[in-house]
Tab-separated table of C-alpha atoms and ligand atoms in Angstrom:
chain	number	residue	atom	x	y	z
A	38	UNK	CA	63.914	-24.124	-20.084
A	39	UNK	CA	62.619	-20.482	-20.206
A	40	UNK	CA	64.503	-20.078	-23.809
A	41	UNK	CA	62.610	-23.451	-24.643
A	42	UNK	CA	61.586	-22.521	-28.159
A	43	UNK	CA	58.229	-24.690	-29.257
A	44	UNK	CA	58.529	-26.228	-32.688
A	45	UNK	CA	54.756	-25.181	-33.913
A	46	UNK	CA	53.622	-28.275	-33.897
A	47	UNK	CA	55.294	-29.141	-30.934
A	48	UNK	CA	51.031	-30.260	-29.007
A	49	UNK	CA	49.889	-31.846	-32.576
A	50	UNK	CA	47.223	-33.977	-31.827
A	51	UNK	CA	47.399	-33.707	-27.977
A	52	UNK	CA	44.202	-33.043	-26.340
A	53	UNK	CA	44.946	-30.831	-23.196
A	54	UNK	CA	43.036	-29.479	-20.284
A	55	UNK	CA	43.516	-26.585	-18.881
A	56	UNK	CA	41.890	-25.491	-15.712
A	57	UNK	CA	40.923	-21.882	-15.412
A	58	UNK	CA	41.331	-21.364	-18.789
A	59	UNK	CA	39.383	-18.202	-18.833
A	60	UNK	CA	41.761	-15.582	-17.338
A	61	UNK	CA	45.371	-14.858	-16.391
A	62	UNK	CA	48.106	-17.919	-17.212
A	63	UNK	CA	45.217	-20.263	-17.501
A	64	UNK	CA	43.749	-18.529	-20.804
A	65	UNK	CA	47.086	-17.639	-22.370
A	66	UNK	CA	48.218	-21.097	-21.936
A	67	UNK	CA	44.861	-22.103	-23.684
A	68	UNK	CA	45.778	-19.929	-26.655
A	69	UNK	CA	49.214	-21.154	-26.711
A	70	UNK	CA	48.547	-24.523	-26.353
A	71	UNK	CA	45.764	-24.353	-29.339
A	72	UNK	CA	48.629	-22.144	-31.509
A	73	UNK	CA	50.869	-25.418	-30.791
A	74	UNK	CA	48.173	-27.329	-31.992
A	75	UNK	CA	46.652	-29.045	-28.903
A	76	UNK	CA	42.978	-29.476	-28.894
A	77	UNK	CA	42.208	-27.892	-25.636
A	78	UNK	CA	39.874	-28.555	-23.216
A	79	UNK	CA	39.075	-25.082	-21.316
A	80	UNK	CA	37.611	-25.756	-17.739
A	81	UNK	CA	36.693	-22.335	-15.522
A	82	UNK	CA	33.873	-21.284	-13.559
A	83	UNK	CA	32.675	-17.736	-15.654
A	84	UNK	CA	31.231	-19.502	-19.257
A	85	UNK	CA	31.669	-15.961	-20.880
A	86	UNK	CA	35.333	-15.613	-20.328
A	87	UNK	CA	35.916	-19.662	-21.734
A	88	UNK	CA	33.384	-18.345	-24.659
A	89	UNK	CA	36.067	-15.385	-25.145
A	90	UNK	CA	39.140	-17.603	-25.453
A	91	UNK	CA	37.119	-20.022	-26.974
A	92	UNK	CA	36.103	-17.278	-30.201
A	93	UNK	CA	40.324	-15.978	-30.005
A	94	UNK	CA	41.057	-19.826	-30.313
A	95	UNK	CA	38.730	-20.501	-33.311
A	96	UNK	CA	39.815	-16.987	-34.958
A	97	UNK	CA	43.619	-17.740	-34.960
A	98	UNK	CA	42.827	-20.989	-36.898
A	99	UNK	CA	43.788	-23.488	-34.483
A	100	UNK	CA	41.737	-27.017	-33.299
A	101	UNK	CA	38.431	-26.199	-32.437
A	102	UNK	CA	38.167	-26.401	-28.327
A	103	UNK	CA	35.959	-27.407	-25.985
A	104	UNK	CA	34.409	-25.812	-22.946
A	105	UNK	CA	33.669	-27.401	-19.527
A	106	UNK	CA	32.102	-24.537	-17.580
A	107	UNK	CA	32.622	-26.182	-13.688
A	108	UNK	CA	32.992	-24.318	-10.596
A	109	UNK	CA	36.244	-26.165	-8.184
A	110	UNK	CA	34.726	-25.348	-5.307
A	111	UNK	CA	31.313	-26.781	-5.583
A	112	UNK	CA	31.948	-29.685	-7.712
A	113	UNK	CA	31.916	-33.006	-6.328
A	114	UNK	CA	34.384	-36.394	-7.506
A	115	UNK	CA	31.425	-37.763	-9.692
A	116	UNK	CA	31.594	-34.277	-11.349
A	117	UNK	CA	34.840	-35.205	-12.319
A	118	UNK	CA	34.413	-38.730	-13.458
A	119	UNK	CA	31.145	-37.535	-15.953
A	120	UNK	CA	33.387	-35.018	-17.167
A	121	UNK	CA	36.415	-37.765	-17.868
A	122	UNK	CA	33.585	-40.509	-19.431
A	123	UNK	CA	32.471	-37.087	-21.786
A	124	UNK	CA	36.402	-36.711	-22.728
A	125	UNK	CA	37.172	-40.402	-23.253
A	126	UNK	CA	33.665	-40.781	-25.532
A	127	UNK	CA	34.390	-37.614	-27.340
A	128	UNK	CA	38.456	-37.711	-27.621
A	129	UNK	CA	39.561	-41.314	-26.440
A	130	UNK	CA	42.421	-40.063	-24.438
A	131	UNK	CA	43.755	-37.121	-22.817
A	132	UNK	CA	47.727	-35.842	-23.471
A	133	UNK	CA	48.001	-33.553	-20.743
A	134	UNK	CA	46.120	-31.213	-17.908
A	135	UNK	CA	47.363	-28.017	-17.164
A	136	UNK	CA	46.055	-27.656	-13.172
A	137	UNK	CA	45.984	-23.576	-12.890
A	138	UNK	CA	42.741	-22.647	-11.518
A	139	UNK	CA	43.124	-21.122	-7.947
A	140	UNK	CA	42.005	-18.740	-5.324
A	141	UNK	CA	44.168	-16.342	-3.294
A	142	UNK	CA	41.641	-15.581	-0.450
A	143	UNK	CA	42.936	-12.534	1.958
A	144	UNK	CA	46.303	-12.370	3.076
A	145	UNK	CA	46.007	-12.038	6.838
A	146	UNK	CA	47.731	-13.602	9.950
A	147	UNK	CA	47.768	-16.288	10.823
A	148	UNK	CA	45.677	-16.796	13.948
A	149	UNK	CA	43.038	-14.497	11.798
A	150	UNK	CA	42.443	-16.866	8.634
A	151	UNK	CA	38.194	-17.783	8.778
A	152	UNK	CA	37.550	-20.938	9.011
A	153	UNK	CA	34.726	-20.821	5.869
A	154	UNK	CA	37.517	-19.112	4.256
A	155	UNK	CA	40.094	-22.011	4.711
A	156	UNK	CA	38.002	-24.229	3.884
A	157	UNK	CA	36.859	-22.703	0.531
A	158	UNK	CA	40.623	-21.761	-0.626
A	159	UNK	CA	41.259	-25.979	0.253
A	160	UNK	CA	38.596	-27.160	-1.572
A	161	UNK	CA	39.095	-25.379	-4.827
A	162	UNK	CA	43.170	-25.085	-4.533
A	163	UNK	CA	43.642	-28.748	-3.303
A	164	UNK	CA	40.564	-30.843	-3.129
A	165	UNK	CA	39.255	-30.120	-6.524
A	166	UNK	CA	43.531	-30.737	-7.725
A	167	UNK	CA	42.862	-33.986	-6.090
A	168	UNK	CA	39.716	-35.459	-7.289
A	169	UNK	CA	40.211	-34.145	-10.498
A	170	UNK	CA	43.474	-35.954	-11.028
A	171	UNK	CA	42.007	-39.105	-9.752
A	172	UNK	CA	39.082	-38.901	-12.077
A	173	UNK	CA	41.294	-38.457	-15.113
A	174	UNK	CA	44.034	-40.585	-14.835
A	175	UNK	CA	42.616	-43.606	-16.623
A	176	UNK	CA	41.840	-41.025	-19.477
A	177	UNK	CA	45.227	-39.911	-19.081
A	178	UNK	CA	46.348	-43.752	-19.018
A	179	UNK	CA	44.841	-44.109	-22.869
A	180	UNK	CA	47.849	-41.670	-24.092
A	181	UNK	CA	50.795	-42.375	-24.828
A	182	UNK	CA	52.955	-39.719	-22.732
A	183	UNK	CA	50.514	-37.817	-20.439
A	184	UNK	CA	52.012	-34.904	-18.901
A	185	UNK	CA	50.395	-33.621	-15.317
A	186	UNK	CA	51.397	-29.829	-14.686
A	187	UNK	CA	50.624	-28.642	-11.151
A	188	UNK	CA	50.706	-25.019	-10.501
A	189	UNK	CA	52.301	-23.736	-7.486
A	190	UNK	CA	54.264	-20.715	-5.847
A	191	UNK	CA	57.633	-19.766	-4.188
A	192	UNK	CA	55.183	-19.569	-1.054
A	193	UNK	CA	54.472	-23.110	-1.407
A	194	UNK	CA	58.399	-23.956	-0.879
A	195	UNK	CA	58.945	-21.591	1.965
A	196	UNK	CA	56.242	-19.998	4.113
A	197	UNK	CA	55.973	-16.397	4.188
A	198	UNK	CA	54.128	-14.451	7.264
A	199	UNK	CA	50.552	-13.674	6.172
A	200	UNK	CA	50.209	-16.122	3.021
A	201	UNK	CA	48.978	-18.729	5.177
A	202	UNK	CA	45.852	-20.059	3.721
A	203	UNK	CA	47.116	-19.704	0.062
A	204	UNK	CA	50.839	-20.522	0.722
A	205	UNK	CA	49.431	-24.041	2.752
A	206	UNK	CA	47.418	-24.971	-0.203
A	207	UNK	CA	50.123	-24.458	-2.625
A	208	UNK	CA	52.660	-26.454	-0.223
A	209	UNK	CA	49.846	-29.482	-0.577
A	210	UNK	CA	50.091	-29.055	-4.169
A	211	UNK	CA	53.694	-29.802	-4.104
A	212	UNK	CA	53.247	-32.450	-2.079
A	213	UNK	CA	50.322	-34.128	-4.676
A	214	UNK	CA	52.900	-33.469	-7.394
A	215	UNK	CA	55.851	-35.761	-5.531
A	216	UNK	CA	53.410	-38.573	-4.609
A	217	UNK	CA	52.169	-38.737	-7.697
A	218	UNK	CA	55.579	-38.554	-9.502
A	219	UNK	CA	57.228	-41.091	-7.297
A	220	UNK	CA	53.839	-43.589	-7.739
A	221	UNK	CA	54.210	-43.664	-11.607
A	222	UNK	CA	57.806	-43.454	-12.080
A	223	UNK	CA	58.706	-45.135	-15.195
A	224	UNK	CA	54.767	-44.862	-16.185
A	225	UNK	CA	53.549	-43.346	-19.622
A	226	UNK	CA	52.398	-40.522	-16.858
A	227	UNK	CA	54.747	-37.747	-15.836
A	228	UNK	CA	53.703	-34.463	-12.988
A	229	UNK	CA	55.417	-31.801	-12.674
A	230	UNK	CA	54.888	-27.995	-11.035
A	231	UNK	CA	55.625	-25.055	-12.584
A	232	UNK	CA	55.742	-21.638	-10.589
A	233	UNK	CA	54.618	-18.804	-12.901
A	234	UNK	CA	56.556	-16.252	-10.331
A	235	UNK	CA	55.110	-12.816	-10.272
A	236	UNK	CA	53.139	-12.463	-13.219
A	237	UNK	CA	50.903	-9.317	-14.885
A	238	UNK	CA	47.591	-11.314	-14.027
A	239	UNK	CA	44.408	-10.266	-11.709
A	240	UNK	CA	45.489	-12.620	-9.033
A	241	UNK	CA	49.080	-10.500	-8.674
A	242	UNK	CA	46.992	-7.390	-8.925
A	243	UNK	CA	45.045	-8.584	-5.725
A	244	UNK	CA	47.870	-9.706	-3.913
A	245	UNK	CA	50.092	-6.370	-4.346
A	246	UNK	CA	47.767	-3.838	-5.319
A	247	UNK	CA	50.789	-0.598	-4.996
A	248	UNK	CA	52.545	-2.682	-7.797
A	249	UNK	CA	53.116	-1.289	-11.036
A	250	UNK	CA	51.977	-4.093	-13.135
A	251	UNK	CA	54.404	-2.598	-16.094
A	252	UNK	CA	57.060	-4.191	-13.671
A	253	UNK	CA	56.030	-7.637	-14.712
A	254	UNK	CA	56.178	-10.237	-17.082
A	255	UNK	CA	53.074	-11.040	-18.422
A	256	UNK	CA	51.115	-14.711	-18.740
A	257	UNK	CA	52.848	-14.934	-22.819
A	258	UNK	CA	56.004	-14.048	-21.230
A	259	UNK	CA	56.226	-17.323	-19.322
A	260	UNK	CA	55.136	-19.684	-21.827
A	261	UNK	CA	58.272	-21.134	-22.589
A	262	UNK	CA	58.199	-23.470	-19.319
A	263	UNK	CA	54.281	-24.304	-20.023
A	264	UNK	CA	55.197	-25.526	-23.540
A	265	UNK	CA	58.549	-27.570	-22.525
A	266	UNK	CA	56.353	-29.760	-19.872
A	267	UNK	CA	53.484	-30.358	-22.029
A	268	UNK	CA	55.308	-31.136	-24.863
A	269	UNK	CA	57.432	-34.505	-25.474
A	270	UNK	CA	60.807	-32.604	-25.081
A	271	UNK	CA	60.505	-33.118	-21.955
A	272	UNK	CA	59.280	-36.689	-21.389
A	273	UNK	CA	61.902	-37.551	-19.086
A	274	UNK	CA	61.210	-34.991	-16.365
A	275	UNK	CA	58.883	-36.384	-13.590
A	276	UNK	CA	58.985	-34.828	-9.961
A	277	UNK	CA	60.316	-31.371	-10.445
A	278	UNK	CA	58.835	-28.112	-9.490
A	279	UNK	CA	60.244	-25.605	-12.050
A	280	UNK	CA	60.503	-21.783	-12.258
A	281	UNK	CA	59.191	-19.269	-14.651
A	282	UNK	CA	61.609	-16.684	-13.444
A	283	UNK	CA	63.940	-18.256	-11.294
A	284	UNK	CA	65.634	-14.748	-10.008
A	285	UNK	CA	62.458	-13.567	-8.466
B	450	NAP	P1	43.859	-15.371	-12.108
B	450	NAP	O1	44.146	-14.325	-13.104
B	450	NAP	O2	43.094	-15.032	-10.870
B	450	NAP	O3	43.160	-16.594	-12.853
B	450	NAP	C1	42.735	-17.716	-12.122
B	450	NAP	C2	41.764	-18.493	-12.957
B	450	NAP	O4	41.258	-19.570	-12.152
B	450	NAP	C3	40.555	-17.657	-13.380
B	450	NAP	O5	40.207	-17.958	-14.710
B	450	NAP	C4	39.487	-18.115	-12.415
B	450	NAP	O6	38.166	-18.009	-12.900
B	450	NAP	C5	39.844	-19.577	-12.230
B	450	NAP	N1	39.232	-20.104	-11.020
B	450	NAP	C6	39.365	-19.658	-9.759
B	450	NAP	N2	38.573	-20.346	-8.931
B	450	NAP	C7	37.932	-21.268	-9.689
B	450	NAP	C8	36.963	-22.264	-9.414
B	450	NAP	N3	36.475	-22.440	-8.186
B	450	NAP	N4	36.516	-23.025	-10.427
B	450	NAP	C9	36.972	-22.849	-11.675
B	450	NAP	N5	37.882	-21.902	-12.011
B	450	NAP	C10	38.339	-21.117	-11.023
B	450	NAP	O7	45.211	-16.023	-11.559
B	450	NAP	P2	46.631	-16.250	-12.263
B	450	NAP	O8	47.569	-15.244	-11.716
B	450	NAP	O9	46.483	-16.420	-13.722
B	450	NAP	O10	47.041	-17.630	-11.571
B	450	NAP	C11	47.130	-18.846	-12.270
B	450	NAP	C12	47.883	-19.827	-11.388
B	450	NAP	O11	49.214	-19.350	-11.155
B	450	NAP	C13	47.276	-20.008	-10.001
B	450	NAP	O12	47.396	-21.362	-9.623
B	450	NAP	C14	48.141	-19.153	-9.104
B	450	NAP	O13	48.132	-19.608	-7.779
B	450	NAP	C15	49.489	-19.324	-9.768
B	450	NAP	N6	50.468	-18.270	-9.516
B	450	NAP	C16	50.282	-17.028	-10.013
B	450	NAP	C17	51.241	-16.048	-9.791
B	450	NAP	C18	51.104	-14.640	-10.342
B	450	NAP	O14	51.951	-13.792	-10.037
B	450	NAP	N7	50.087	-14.339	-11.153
B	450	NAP	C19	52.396	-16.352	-9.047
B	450	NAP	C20	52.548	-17.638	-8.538
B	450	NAP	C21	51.582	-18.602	-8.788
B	450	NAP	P3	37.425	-16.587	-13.041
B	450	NAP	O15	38.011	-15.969	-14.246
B	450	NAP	O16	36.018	-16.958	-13.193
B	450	NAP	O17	37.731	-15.823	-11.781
C-alpha cells in the first residue's frame, strides 16, 4: 500500500489524534491528515512546535485543529481520561489515533542501559501507548470504524546489538498492537503498526549521525501507508504491522 493514492477526501469528517504531532512523521502526518480532511487532534510535549503545525494547518485551508500540549512521560492515566471526556464533549467521537510520539534514548550495550534511562524510554514509548489507548477507547467506541495505528521499528521484530532500550519498547508495542487486534476482532475498532523505516527526521539524525540525510525518504514520502490505515480503504485490516519501505 505504499502507491495507496488518498482520494482528498479520503479523512472527511474523521477526527484524528496524532501523538507527537509537532515534529518528524508525527507533524507531517498532522498536515496530511488535515489536507485529507481529518480534524486533527495534535498531542506533543513543545506547545510552539503544535502552534507551528497548527498555523501551516489553518493556512492550507483545512479543519481547524486542536492542540493538547501533554508531556508522555509525566502524564498520569487520569491525564488521559480528562483529555478523552474534553474530546467526547467537544467532538463526540474519535475516528482514529495515530500513536507516534517516542524517545530513542542512547544506543549502548546492553549490560550499560541506566536504569532512570529505561525507565523513562518505557514510560513514554509504552506506558503512555498503554494508558492512552485505554483512556480513549470508549471515545473511539462512539465511531463508526476507529482505526488504532501503533508506530514501531524493524528493531522491534528482530533485536539488534545496542538498540536495547528502544528496540524492547518497540517489541512491547507490537505486542499491544496483537492483543488489542485479537480482543476486538470483528469490533468497529481496528490496530495496526506501521514502521516508517529510515526516515529524514531528527530521531534518524540522532541515531546515525555520519548519515547523509539526502539518502532518505522523508516523513511526506511515507504517507501513503499512514493514509491507507486511517482511512476506510482499509477497514478490513486488523493485526498487521506494515512497512513504509519494505526493502530497507
Ligand atoms: P522525531 O522527529 O524525534 O519526533 C518525535 C516526536 O515525538 C516529537 O514531536 C517529540 O516531541 C514527540 N515526543 C517525544 N517524547 C514525547 C513525550 N514524552 N511527550 C510528548 N511528545 C513526545 O521522531 P520521528 O523520526 O518522527 O519518529 C516518529 C515515530 O517513528 C517514532 O515512534 C519512532 O520510533 C518511529 N520510527 C522512526 C524512524 C525514522 O527513521 N525516523 C524509523 C523507525 C521508526 P518534541 O518535538 O518536543 O521533541
Amino acid at each position: 500500500m505504499n502507491d495507496y493514492q488518498a482520494p482528498a477526501d479520503l479523512l472527511k469528517g474523521k477526527v484524528i489524534l496524532i501523538t507527537g504531532a509537532g515534529d518528524g512523521i508525527g507533524a507531517q502526518a498532522a498536515r496530511t491528515y488535515a489536507k485529507h480532511g481529518a480534524t486533527c487532534i495534535l498531542l506533543g510535549r513543545t506547545v510552539s512546535k503544535l502552534e507551528a503545525v497548527y498555523d501551516e494547518i489553518v493556512n492550507a485551508g483545512s479543519a481547524e485543529p486542536a492542540i493538547v500540549p501533554l508531556d508522555i512521560k509525566g502524564a498520569t492515566p487520569s491525564h488521559y481520561q480528562q483529555m478523552t471526556q474534553t474530546i467526547t464533549d467537544q467532538f463526540g467521537k474519535l475516528d482514529g489515533v495515530l500513536h507516534n510520539a517516542s524517545v530513542l534514548g542512547h544506543l549502548s550495550s546492553f549490560k550499560d542501559i541506566e536504569q532512570q534511562e529505561w525507565l523513562d524510554v518505557m514510560q513514554t514509548n509504552v506506558n503512555g501507548t498503554v494508558f492512552l489507548t485505554q483512556a480513549l477507547i470508549p471515545a473511539l467506541e462512539k465511531a463508526d470504524n476507529a482505526s488504532v495505528i501503533f508506530t514501531t521499528s524493524s528493531v522491534g521484530r528482530k533485536g539488534r546489538a545496542f538498540w536495547g532500550t528502544y528496540a524492547v519498547s518497540k517489541f512491547a508495542t507490537e505486542g499491544v498492537m496483537q492483543t488489542l487486534a485479537d480482543e476486538y476482532q470483528n469490533k468497529s475498532l481496528r490496530f495496526n503498526c506501521i514502521n516508517p523505516g529510515g526516515t529524514r527526521t531528527n530521531m534518524r539524525a540522532q541515531a546515525f549521525p555520519a548519515e547523509n540525510p539526502d539518502t532518505l525518504k522523508t516523513p511526506a514520502d511515507i504517507m501513503p501507508m499512514y493514509l491507507y490505515l486511517m482511512g476506510n480503504d482499509s477497514i478490513d485490516v486488523n493485526g498487521q504491522s506494515l512497512d513504509c519501505q519494505p526493502k530497507r
